[in-house]
PDB file of C-alpha atoms in Angstrom:
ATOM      1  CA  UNK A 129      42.809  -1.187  -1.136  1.00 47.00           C
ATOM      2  CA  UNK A 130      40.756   0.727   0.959  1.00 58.00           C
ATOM      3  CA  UNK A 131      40.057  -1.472   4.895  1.00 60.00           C
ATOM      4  CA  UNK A 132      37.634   0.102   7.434  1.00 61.00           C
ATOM      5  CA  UNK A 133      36.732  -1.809  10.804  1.00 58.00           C
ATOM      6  CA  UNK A 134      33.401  -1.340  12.623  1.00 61.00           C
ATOM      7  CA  UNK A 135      33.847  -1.278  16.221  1.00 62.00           C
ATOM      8  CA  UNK A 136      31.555  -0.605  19.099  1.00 60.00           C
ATOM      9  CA  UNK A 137      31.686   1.656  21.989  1.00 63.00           C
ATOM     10  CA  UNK A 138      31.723   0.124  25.554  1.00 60.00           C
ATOM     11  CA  UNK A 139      27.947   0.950  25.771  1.00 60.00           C
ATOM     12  CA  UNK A 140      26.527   0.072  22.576  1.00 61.00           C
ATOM     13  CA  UNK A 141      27.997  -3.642  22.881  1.00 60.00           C
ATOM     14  CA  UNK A 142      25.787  -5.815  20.560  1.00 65.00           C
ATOM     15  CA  UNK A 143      24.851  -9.350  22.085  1.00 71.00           C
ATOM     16  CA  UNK A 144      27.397 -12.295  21.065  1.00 74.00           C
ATOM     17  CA  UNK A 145      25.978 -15.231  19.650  1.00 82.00           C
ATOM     18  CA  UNK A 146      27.761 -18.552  19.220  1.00 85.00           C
ATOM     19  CA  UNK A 147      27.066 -21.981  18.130  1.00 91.00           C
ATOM     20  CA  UNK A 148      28.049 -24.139  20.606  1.00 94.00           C
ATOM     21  CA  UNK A 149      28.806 -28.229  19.807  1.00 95.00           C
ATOM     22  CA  UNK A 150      27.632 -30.414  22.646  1.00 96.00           C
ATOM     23  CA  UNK A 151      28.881 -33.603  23.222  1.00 96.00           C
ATOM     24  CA  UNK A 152      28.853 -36.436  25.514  1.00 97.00           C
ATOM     25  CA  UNK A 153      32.319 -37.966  27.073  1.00 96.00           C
ATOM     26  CA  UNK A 154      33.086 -41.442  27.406  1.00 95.00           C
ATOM     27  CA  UNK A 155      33.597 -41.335  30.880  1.00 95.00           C
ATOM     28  CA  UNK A 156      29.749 -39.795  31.278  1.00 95.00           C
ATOM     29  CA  UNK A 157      30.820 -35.791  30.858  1.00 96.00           C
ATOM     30  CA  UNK A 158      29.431 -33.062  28.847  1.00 97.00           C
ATOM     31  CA  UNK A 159      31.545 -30.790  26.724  1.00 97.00           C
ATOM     32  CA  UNK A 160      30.185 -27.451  25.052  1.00 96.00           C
ATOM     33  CA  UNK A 161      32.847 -25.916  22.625  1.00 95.00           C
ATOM     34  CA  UNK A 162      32.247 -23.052  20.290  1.00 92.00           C
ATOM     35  CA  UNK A 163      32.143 -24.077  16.670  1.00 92.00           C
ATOM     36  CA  UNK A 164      34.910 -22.410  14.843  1.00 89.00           C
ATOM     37  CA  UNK A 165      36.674 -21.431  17.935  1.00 86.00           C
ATOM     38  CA  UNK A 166      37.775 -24.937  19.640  1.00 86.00           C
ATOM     39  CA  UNK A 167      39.898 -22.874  22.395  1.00 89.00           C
ATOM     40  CA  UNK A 168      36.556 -21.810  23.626  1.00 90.00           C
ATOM     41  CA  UNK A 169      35.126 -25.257  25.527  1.00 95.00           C
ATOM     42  CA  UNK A 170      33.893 -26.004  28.551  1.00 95.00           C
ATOM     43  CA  UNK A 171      33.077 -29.579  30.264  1.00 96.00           C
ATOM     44  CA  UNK A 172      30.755 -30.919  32.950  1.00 96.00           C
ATOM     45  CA  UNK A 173      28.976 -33.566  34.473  1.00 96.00           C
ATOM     46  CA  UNK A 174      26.205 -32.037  32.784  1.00 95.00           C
ATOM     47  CA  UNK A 175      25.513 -30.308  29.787  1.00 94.00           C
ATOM     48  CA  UNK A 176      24.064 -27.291  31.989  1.00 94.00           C
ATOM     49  CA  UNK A 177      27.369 -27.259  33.935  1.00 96.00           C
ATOM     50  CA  UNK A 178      29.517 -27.334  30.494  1.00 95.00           C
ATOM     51  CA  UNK A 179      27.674 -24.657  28.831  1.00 94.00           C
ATOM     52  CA  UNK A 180      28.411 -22.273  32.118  1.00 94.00           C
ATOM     53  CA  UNK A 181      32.192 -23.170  32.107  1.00 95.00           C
ATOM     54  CA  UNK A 182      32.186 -22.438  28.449  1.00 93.00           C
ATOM     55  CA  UNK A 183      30.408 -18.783  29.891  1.00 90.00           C
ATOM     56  CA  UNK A 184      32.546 -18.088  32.256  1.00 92.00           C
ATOM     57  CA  UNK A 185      35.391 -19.059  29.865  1.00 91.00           C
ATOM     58  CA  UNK A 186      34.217 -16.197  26.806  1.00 86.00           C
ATOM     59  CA  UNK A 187      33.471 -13.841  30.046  1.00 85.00           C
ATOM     60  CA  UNK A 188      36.880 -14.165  31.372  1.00 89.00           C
ATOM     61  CA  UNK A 189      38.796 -13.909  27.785  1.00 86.00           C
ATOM     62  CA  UNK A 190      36.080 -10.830  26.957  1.00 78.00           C
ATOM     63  CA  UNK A 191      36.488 -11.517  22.667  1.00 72.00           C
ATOM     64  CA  UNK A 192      35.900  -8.938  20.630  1.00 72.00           C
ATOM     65  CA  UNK A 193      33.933  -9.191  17.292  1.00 70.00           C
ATOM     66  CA  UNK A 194      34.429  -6.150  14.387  1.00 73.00           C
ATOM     67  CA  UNK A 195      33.109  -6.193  11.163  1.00 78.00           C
ATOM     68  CA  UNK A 196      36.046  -5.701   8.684  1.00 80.00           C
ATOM     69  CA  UNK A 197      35.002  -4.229   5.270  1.00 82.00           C
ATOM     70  CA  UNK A 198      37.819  -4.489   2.644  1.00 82.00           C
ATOM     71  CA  UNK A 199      36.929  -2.262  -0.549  1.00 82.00           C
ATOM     72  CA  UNK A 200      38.307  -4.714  -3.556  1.00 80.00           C
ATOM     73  CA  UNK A 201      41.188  -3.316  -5.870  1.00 79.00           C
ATOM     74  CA  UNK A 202      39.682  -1.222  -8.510  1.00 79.00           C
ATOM     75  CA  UNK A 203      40.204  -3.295 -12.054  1.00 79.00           C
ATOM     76  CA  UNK A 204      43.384  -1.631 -13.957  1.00 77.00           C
ATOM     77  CA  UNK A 205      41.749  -0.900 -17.132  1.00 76.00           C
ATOM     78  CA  UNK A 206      44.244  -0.382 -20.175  1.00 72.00           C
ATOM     79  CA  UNK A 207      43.163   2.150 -22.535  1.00 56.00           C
TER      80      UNK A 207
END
């Protein structure tokens, strides 16, 4: 099996883009978490102030996205 990862150098970062869930609290708070990555939420009074805790949050953890390409087993062909 044949596995090659895509990264980027420091300068040629692409942009990250996330789906973010937004929901509203009982108690009257926001909170913004990252679909598929519920370590990544934020909360505040308002949904402006969650999203920018959730920022701060993927700032301060910096994750890293590669593409991983795995080349499938070739088929064992009996002869």
């Amino acid at each position: 099996m044949n596995l090659t990862v895509t990264t980027y150098p420091n300068n040629t970062v692409p942009k990250l883009n996330y789906d973010v869930l937004i929901e509203n609290q009982q108690d009257g708070g926001v909170s913004a978490t990252v679909l598929g990555l519920p370590d990544f939420k934020g909360s505040g009074v308002t949904k402006e102030e969650a999203l920018e805790k959730l920022i701060q949050l993927l700032q301060e953890r910096k994750p890293e996205i590669v593409t991983l390409e795995i080349e499938p087993p070739k088929p064992n062909i009996l002869g």
